[in-house]
Every structure is written in structure tokens, then in C-alpha cells.
CSV table of C-alpha atoms in Angstrom, one decimal:
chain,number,residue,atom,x,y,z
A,1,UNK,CA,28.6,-1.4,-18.8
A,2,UNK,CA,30.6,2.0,-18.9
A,3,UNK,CA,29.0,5.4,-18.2
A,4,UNK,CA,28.5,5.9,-21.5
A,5,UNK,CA,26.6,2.7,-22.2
A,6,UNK,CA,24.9,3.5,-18.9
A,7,UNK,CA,24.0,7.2,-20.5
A,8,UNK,CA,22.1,5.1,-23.7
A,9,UNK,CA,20.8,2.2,-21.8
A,10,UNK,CA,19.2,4.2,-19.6
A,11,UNK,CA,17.5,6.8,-22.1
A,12,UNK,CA,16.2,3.1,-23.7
A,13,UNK,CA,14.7,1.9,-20.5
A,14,UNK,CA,12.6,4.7,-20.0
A,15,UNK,CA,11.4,4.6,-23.3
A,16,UNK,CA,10.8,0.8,-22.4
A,17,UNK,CA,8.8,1.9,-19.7
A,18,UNK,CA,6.7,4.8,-21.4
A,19,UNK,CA,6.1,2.6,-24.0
A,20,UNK,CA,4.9,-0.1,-21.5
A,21,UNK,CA,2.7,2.1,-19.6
A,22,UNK,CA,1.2,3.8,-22.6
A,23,UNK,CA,0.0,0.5,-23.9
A,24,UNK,CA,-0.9,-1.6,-20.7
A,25,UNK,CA,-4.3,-1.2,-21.3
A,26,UNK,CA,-4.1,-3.3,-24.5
A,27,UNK,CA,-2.2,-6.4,-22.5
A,28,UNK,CA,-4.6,-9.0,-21.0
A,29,UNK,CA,-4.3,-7.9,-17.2
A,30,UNK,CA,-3.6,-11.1,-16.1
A,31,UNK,CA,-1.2,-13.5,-16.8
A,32,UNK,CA,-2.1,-16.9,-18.5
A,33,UNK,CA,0.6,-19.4,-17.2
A,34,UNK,CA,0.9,-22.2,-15.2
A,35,UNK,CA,3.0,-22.3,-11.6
A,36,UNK,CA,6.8,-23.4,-12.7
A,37,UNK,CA,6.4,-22.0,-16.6
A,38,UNK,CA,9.6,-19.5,-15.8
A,39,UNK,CA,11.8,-22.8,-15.1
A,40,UNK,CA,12.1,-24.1,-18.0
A,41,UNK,CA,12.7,-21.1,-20.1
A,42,UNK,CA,16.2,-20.0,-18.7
A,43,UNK,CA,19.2,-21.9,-17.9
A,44,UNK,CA,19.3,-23.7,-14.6
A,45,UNK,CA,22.2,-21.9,-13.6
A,46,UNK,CA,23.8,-18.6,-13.8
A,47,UNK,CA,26.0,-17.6,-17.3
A,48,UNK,CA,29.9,-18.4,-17.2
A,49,UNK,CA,30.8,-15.1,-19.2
A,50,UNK,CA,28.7,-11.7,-19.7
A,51,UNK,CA,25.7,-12.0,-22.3
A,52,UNK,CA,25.0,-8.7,-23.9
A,53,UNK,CA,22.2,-6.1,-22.6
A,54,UNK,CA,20.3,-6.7,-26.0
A,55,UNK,CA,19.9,-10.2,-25.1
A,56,UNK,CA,19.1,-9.3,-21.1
A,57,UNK,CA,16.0,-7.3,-22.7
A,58,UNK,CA,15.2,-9.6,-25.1
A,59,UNK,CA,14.3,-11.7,-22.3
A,60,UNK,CA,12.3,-9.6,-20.3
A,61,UNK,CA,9.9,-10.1,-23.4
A,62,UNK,CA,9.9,-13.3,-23.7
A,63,UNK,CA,10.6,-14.8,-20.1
A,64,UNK,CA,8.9,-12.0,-17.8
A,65,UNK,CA,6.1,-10.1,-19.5
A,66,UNK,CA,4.3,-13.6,-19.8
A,67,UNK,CA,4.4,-13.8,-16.2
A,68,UNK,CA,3.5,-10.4,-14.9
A,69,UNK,CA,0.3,-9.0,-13.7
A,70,UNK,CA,-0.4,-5.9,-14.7
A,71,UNK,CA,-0.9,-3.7,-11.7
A,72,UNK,CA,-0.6,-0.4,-13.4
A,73,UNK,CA,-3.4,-1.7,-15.8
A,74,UNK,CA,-6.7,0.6,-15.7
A,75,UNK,CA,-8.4,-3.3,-16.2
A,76,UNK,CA,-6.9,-4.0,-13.1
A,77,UNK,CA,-9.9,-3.9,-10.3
A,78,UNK,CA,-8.1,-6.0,-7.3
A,79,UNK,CA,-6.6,-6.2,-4.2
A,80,UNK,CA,-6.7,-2.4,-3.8
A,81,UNK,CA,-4.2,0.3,-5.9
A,82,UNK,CA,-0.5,0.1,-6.2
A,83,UNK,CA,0.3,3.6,-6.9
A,84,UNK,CA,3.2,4.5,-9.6
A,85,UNK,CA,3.6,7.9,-11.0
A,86,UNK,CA,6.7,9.7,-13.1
A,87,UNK,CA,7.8,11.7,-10.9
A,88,UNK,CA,7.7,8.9,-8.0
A,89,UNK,CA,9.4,6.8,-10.9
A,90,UNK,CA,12.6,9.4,-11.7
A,91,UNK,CA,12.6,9.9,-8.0
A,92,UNK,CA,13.4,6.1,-7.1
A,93,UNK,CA,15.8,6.2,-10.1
A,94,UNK,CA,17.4,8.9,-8.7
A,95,UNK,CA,17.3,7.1,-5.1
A,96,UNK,CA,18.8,4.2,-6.8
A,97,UNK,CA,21.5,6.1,-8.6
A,98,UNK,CA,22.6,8.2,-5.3
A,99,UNK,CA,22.7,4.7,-3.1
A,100,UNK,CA,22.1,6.2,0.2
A,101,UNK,CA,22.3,3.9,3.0
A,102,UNK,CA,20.6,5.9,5.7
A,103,UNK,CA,20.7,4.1,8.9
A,104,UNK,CA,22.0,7.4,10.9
A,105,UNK,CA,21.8,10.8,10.2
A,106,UNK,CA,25.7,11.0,9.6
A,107,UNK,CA,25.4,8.4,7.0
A,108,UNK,CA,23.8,10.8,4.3
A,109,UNK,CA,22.2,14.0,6.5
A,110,UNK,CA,19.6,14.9,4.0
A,111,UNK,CA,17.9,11.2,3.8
A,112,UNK,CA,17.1,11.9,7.1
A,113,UNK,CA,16.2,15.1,7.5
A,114,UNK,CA,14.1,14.9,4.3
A,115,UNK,CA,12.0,11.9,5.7
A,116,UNK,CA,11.7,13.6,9.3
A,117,UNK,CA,10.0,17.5,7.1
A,118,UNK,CA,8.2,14.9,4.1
A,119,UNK,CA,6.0,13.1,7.1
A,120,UNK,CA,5.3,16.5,8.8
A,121,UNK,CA,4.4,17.2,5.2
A,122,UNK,CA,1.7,15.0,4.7
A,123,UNK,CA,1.0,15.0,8.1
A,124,UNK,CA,0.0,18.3,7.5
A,125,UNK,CA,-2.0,17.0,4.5
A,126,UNK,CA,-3.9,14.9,6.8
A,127,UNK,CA,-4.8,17.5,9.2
A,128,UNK,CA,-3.1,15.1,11.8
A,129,UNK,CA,-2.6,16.6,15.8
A,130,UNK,CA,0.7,18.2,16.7
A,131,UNK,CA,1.0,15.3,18.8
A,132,UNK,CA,2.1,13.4,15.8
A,133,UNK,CA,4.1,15.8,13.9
A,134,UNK,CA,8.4,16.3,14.6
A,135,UNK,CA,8.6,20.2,14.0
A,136,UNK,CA,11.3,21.3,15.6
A,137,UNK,CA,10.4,20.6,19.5
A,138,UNK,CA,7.3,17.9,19.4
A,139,UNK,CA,7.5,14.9,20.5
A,140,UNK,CA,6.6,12.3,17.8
A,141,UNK,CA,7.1,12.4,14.3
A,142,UNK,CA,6.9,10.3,11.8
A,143,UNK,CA,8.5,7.1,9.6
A,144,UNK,CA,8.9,5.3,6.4
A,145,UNK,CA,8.2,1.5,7.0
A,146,UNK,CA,8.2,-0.9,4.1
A,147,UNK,CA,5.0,-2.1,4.6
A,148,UNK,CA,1.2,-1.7,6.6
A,149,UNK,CA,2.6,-4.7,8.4
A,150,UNK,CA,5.8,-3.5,9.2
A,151,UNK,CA,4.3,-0.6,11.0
A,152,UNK,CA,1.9,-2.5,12.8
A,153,UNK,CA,4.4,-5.2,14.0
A,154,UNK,CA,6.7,-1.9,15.3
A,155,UNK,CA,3.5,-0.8,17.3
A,156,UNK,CA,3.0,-4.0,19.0
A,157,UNK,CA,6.8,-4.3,19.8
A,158,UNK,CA,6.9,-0.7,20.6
A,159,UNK,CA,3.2,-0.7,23.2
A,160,UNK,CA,4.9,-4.6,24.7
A,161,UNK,CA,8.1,-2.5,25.3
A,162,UNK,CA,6.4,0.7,27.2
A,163,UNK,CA,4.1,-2.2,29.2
A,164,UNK,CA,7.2,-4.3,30.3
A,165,UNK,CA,8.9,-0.9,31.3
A,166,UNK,CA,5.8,0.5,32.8
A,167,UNK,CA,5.1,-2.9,35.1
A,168,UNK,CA,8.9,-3.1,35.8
A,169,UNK,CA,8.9,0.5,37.5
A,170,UNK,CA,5.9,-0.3,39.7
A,171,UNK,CA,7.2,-3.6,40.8
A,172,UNK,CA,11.4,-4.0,39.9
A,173,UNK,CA,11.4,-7.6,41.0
A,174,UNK,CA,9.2,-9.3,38.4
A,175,UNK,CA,11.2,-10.3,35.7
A,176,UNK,CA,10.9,-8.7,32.4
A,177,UNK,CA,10.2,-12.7,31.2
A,178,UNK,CA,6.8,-13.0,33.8
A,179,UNK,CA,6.0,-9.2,33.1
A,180,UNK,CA,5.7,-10.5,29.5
A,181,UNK,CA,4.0,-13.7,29.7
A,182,UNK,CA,1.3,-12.1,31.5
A,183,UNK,CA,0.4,-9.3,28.3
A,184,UNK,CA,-2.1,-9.7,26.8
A,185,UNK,CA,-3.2,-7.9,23.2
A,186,UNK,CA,-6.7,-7.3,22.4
A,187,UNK,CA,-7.7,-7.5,18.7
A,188,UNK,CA,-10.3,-7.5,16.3
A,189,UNK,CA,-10.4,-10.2,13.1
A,190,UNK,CA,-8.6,-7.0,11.0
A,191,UNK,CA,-5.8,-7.2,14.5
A,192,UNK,CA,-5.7,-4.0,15.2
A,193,UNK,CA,-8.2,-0.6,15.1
A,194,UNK,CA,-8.7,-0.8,11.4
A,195,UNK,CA,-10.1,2.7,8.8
A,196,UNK,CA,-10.7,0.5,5.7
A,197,UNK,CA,-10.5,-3.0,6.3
A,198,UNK,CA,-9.1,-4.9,3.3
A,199,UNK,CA,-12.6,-7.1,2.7
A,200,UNK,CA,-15.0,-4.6,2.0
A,201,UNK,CA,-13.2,-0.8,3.4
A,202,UNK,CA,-15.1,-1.1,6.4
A,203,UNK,CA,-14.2,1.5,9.7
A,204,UNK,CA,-13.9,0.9,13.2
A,205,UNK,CA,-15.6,3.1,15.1
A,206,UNK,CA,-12.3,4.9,16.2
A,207,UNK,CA,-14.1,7.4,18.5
A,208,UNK,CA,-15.6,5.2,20.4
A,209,UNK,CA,-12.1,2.6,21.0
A,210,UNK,CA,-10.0,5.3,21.5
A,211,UNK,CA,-11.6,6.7,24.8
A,212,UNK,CA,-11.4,3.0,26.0
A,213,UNK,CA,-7.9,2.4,25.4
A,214,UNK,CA,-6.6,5.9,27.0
A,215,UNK,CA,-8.6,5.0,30.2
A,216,UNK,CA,-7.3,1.5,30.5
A,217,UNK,CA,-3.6,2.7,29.6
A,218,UNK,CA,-3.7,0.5,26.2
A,219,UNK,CA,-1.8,1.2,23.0
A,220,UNK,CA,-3.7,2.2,20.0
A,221,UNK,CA,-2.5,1.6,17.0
A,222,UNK,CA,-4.6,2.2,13.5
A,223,UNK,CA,-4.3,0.7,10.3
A,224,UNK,CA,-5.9,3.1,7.6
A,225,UNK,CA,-3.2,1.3,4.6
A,226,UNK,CA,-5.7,2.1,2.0
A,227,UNK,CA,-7.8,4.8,3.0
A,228,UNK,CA,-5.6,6.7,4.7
A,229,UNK,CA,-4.5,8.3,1.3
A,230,UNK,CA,-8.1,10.0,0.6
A,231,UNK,CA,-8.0,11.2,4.3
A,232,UNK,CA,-6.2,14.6,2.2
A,233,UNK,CA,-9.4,15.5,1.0
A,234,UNK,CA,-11.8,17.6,3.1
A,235,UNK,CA,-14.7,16.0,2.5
A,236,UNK,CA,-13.1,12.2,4.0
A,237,UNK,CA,-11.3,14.0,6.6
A,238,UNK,CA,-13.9,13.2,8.8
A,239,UNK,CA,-13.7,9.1,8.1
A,240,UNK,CA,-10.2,9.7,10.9
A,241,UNK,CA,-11.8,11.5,13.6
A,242,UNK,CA,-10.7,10.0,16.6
A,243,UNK,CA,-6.7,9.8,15.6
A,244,UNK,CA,-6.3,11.9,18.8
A,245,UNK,CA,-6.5,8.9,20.6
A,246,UNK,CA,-4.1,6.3,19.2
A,247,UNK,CA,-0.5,6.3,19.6
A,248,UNK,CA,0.4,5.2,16.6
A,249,UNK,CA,-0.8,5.8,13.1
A,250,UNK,CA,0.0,4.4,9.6
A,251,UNK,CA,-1.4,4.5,6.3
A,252,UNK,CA,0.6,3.6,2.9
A,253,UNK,CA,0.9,6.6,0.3
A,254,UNK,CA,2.4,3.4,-2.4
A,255,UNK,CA,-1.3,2.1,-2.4
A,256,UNK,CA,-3.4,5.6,-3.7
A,257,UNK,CA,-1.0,8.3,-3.6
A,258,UNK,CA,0.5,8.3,-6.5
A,259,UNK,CA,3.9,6.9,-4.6
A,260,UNK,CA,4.9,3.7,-5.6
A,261,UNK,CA,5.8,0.9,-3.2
A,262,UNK,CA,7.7,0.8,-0.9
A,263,UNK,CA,6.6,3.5,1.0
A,264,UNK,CA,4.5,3.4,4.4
A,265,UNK,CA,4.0,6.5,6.6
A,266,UNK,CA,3.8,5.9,10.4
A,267,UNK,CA,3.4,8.1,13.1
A,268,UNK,CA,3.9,7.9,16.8
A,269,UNK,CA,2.9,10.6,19.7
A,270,UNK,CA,6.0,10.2,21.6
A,271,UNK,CA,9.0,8.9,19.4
A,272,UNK,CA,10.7,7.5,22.7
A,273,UNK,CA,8.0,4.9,22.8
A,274,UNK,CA,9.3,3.7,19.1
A,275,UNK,CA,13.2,4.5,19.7
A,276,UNK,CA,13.1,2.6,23.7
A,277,UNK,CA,12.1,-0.2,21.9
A,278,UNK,CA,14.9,-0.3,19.3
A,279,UNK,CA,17.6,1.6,20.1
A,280,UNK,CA,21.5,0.3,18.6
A,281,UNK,CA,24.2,2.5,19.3
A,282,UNK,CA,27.7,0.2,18.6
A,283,UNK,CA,30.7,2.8,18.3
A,284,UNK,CA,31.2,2.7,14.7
A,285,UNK,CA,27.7,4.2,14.5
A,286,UNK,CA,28.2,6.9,16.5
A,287,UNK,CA,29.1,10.1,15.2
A,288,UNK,CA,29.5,14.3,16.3
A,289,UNK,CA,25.9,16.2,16.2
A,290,UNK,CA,24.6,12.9,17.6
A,291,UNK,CA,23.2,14.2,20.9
A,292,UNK,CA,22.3,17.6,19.8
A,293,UNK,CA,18.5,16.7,19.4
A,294,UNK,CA,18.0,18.3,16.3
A,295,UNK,CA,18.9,15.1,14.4
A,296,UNK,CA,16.9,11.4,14.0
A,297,UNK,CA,18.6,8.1,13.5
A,298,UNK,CA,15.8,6.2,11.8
A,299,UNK,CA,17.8,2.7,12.4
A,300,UNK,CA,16.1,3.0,15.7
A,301,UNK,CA,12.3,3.6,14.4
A,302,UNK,CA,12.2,0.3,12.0
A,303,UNK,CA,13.4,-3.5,12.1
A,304,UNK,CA,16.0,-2.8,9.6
A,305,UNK,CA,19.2,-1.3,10.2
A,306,UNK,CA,19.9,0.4,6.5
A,307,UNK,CA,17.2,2.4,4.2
A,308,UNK,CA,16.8,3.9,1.2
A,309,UNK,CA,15.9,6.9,0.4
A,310,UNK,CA,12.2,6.9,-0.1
A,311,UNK,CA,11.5,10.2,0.6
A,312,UNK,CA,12.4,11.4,-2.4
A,313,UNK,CA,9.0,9.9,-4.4
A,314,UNK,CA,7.4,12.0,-1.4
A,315,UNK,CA,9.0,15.1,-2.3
A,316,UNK,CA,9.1,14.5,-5.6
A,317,UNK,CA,5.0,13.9,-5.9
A,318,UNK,CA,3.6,16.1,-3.5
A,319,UNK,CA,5.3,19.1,-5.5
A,320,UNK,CA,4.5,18.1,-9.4
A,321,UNK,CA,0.9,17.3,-8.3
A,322,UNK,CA,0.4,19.7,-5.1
A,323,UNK,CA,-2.4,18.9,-3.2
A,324,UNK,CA,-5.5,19.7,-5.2
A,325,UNK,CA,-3.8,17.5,-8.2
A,326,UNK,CA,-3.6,14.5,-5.6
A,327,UNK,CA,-7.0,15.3,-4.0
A,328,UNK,CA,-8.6,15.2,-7.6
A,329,UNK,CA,-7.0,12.1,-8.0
A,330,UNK,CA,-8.4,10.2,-5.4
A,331,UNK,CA,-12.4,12.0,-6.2
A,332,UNK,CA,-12.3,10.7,-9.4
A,333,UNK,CA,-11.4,7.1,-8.5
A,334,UNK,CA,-14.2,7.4,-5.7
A,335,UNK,CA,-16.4,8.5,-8.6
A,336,UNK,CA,-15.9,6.1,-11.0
A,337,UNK,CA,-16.9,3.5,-8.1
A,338,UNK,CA,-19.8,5.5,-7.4
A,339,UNK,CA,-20.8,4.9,-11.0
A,340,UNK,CA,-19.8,1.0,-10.8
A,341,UNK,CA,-22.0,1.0,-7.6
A,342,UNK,CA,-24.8,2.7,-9.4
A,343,UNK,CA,-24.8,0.1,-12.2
A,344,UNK,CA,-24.8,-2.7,-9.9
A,345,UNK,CA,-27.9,-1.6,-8.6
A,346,UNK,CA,-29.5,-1.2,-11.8
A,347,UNK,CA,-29.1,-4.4,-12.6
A,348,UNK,CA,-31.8,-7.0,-10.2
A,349,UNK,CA,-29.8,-9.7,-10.8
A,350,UNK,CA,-26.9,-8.5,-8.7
A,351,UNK,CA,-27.2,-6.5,-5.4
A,352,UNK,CA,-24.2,-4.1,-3.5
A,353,UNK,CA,-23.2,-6.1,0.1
A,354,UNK,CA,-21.4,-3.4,1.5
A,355,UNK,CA,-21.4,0.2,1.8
A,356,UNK,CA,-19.5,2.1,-0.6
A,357,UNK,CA,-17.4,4.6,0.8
A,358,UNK,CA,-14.3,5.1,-1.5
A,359,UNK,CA,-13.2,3.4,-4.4
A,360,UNK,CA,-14.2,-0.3,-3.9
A,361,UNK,CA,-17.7,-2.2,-4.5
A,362,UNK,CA,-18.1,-5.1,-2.9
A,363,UNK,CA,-21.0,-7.3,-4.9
A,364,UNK,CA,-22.4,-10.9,-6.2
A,365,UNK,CA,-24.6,-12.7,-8.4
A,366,UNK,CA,-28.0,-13.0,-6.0
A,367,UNK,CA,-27.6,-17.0,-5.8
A,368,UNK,CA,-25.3,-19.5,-4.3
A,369,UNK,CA,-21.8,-18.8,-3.7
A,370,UNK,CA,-20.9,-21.4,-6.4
A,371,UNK,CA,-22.7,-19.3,-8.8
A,372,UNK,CA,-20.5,-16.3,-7.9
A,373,UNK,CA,-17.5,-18.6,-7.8
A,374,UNK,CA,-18.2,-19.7,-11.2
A,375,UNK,CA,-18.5,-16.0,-12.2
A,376,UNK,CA,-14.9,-15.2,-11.2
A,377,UNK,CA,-13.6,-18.3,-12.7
A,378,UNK,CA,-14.7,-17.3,-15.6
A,379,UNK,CA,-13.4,-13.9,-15.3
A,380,UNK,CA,-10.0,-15.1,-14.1
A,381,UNK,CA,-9.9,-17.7,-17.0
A,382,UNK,CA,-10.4,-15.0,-19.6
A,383,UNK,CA,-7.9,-12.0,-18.3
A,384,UNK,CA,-9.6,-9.3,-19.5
A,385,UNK,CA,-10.1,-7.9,-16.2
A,386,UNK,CA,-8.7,-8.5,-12.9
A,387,UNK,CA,-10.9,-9.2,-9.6
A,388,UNK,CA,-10.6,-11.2,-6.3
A,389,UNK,CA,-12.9,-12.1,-3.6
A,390,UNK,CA,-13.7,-11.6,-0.5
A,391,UNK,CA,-16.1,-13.3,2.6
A,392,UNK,CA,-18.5,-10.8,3.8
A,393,UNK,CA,-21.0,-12.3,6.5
A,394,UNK,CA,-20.0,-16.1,5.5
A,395,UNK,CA,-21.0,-14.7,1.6
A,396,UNK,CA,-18.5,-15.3,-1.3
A,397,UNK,CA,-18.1,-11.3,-2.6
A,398,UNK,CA,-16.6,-10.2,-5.4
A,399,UNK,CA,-14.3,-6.8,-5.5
A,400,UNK,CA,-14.2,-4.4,-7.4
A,401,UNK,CA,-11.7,-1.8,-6.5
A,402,UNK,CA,-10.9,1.7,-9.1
A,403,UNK,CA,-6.9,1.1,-8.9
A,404,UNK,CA,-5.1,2.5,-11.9
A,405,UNK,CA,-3.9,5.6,-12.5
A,406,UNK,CA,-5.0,5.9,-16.1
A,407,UNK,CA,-9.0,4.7,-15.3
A,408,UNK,CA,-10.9,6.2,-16.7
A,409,UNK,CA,-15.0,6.0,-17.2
A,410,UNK,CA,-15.3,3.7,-20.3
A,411,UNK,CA,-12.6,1.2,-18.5
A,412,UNK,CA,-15.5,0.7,-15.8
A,413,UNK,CA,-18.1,0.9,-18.3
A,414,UNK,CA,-16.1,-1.8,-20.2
A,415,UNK,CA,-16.2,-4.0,-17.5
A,416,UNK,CA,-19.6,-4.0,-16.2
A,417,UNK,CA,-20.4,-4.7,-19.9
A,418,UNK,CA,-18.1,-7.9,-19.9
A,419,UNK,CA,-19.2,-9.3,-16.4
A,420,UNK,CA,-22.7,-8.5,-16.9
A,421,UNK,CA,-21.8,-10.6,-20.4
A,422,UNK,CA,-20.0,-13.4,-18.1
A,423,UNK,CA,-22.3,-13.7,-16.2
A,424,UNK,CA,-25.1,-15.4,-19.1
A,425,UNK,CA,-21.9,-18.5,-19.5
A,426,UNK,CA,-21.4,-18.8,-15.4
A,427,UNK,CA,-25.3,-19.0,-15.0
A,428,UNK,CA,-25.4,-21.6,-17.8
A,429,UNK,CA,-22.1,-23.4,-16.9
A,430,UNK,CA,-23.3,-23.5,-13.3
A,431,UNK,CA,-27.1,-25.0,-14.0
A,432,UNK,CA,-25.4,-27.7,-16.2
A,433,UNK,CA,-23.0,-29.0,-13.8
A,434,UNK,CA,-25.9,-29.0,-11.2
């Protein structure tokens, strides 16, 4: 494929893509295939010449689409958003087309310096504390980590680091081996302090823990993947009072802000916790500038030594939507769970079991479990909407989470029609069996 091809091609997959995105809402939301199905429809092994591009597309019809849940789908109510926009889309094309490998800051300057002003960006957003924010002079700053876990497994390495290091000054014959055996990490069923736990968006009572952990000289780290995003609105702002007291912080802008994965945002009050743990520095990374402190090497704030350049669906978003587009963005998918929430409580055969905060309802059939497992059987079997479960208090729960960007009120209408409607066959199916 030339440049020219390239040029046509390319103008074709967007199209492919609009086109997909327009219609997603007419596609049953979730697959109907069995595990191995993709096997037997291509060759078992890779093509001796070049096949044509027609017939590479062709296939993504026939072989993929079967196969693919629809994420982007406003049917879709599981799990919890996966945000895609257009301008996060052109800006990961664009990311793509530069191919920026930015381990150091001398291996493309403005991938690194775009990352470092982006998280003060939505730091800012957040109404986060200077601690957290790069500036010019502070401190910390923050990072792009692929994932929620990603940034919490940095935190732990990063806290065992500054224990080891902390022990090993006060008493420089223990060995770094008996200083670690002896560590011990406290945690919660969610691991770590937790705004929005997966289950049922619960929050830990952050003010309280983080008082605790300063005085006994532990690590905080908080989890807010999901949640974090609404945290730009005034009016949830309050939902991360307490921040002041971790030392780290993360939340994922690819789950509800409109930037599509990958793209985690951690923080850190004092980046030499994060670099101690993980610093590299072989010669053929080293470069002029390197020690004038004005520059960050985010090969030493991660597990992976390369990155893209995932700022740019950052800086990309936050300037075609601005703040109050983004902000009314995230209100409207807590309102249309409000109005989920409101007709599940209508409706005496079903009751709410957890408080509804932001955009998920946690609810169930009153009845057995098996009843409510029927229910989603049924639901799953039939693919016109997408939900999965959850155990609240030893209860099987069903979700229902406001994910996709093109929701709107007559998708949630349409699906408390069609569960309510469900819900006569799982009763029936259910009493027969029993």
C-alpha cells in the first residue's frame, strides 16, 4: 500500500467507521456466537502472498463484526462506559500516524511535555491540590498508565520502595530482603481506598482513612477509575474530599470522558516516590537537557519502557468539548440513571439495592437469586441489551450502567420496557423448572 492507496483507504475507513457508529444502535449489542466460532472461518495459518485490501475488509464483515460487542452501543448498560469520541478518534490516528516512541523526553520532546501540561490540565479540572500538580517547580505531577490497575500496581511498588528505603536508613544492616518480608499491605475487598467501587459505585470514606494512614506513615493510594471523570463537575466535586491525604491518585478519562482507552491519569505528591522506584538510565538513553529539571522521562513513572502518545485524545477532547461540554456530558448520563432508578421504584416487583449516585442502578427481581439469574439469562440470550451482575450483601444484582455516548432517554425507556417484558418469561420459565 503506497501513499496514495493510503490517502483512499483511509478516507474509506472513516467512512467505515461513521457509518458503524451511526447505525450501532440497530446491531444486536451482543454477540450470538459460540467460544472457538473465529477458528474455523479463516485459514489456520497466515497467507503466502498479499490478498487485496477489499478482501481484508470484506472480512471484518464477515469474520469480526459477528464476534464483537458493541461497546459504543447506547443498548449497551454493562461493566461501566468505554468512552470513544471523534476528536479522541482523529487524535489516536494521528498518534498512530506520527509513531512516537516516548520513553525519554529526547525521544520526541513534545510527547512529554504534552503529557506533563494535559495532567496539570485536568488536574485543574478536578480541582486537585498543588501537591499533585508538575507546574513548573512542584513536586508531583502526573502520568498516563494503560490501565486502573496499572496505576495501582505502580503505587504499591512505589509505597514498598519508599518503606524498604525508609527502614533501611533507620537501621542499614537489615537487608532490603528481611526489610521486605516483614511489609505488610492493608486492604479492603476493592484493594485499595476505592471512590466508586466496580459492584455497585460505592465510596470509601476517604476522609476518615486518609488521617489514619498520614499518622501511621502508610501510602495511600485511591482508585476513583470510574467516577473520577464526574469529579469535573461542581456539584460531585465533593464525592473526592479527602484527596489531600493520599499519595497517589488515579482515575481513567477512557471510561466517561469521552477519551477512548487507553488512557489512565495518575498522580503522585512527590514524583521521586514514583521515579526511586523505577529509575533506568543505560547510556544510550541518556541525552543533553537531561539534568536541567525542566524535563520528565516518563520511562521511569510506568512498567513499560516505550509509550505512545496518548495525550493527544486529551488535548484533543478537552478543547472541542471544553469543560462545560464534558460536564454536560456526564449530568446527563447521571440523569438518565436517575430516571432508570425512578422507574425501578415504580415498579413493586423490583426494588433499588444500592444507592444511586452517578450513572449506575444496581437492582433485582424481589425473589430468589435464581429468579434474577433467570432474568439475565434471558436478557443475555436475546442481545437486545447488554447487562452483567454483581454480588451485593451475598444478593445476585443486576447493573445497569448509562455507558454510551449516543444514550439517550427512549434507549433507557426502551429497556425498562423490554426487561420489565422479560421478566413475565423468567418468572414463568423459573416456576416451571421449580
Amino acid at each position: 500500500m503506497d501513499a496514495a492507496e493510503f490517502r483512499r483507504r483511509g478516507k474509506e475507513m472513516v467512512d467505515f467507521v461513521a457509518d458503524y457508529l451511526e447505525n450501532i444502535e440497530h446491531r444486536r449489542v451482543y454477540p450470538d456466537v459460540e467460544p472457538g466460532y473465529l477458528r474455523s472461518m479463516i485459514p489456520s495459518e497466515a497467507p503466502l502472498e498479499p490478498e487485496s485490501y477489499e478482501d481484508v475488509l470484506k472480512d471484518v464483515d464477515r469474520v469480526i463484526m459477528p464476534g464483537i460487542t458493541h461497546w459504543q452501543s447506547p443498548h449497551f448498560h454493562a461493566y461501566f462506559p468505554s468512552a470513544s469520541s471523534y476528536p479522541a478518534l482523529l487524535a489516536d490516528m494521528l498518534c498512530g500516524g506520527l509513531g512516537c516512541i516516548g520513553f525519554t523526553w529526547a525521544a520526541s520532546p513534545a510527547c512529554t511535555e504534552l503529557e506533563t501540561v494535559m495532567l496539570d490540565w485536568l488536574g485543574k479540572m478536578l480541582q486537585l491540590p498543588e501537591d499533585f500538580l508538575a507546574g513548573t517547580k512542584g513536586q508531583g505531577g502526573g502520568v498516563i498508565q494503560g490501565t486502573a490497575s496499572e496505576a495501582t500496581l505502580m503505587a504499591l511498588l512505589a509505597a514498598r520502595c519508599k518503606a524498604v528505603k525508609c527502614v533501611h536508613e533507620s537501621d542499614p544492616q537489615r537487608s532490603e530482603a528481611d526489610i521486605i518480608s516483614k511489609l505488610i499491605a492493608y486492604t479492603s475487598e476493592e484493594f485499595c481506598a476505592t471512590l466508586g467501587t466496580t459492584p455497585s459505585c460505592a465510596f470509601d470514606k476517604i476522609t476518615e482513612l486518609g488521617p489514619l494512614c498520614n499518622a501511621e506513615n502508610i501510602w495511600m493510594h485511591i482508585d476513583a477509575a470510574y467516577a473520577g471523570s464526574s469529579f469535573i463537575c461542581p456539584e460531585f466535586r465533593p464525592l473526592l474530599d479527602g484527596v489531600e491525604f493520599a499519595d497517589s491518585f488515579n482515575f481513567n478519562p477512557h471510561k466517561w470522558l469521552l477519551v477512548n482507552f487507553d488512557c489512565s491519569a495518575m498522580w503522585v505528591k512527590k514524583r521521586t516516590d514514583l521515579i526511586g522506584a523505577f529509575k533506568l538510565d543505560p547510556v544510550y538513553l541518556k541525552y543533553d537537557n537531561q539534568e536541567s529539571g525542566l524535563v520528565t522521562d516518563y520511562r521511569h513513572w510506568g512498567i513499560p519502557l516505550g509509550r505512545r502518545f496518548r495525550s493527544l485524545k486529551l488535548w484533543f477532547v478537552f478543547r472541542m468539548y471544553g469543560q462545560s461540554g464534558l460536564q454536560a456530558y456526564i449530568r446527563k448520563h447521571v440523569e438518565l440513571a436517575k430516571v432508570f432508578e425512578t422507574m425501578v421504584k415504580k415498579d413493586k416487583r423490583f426494588e433499588i439495592c444500592a444507592e444511586v449516585v452517578l450513572g449506575l442502578v444496581c437492582f433485582r427481581l424481589k425473589g430468589s437469586d435464581e429468579l434474577n439469574e433467570a432474568l439475565l439469562k434471558e436478557m443475555t440470550h436475546l442481545g437486545r441489551i447488554h447487562l452483567v451482575p454483581c454480588k451485593l450483601r451475598g444478593r445476585f444484582v443486576l447493573r445497569f450502567a448509562v455507558c454510551g455516548r449516543t444514550t439517550e432517554l427512549r434507549h433507557v425507556q426502551e429497556a425498562w420496557t423490554h426487561i420489565t417484558e422479560l421478566q413475565h418469561a423468567a418468572s414463568r420459565e423459573f416456576h416451571t423448572m421449580w
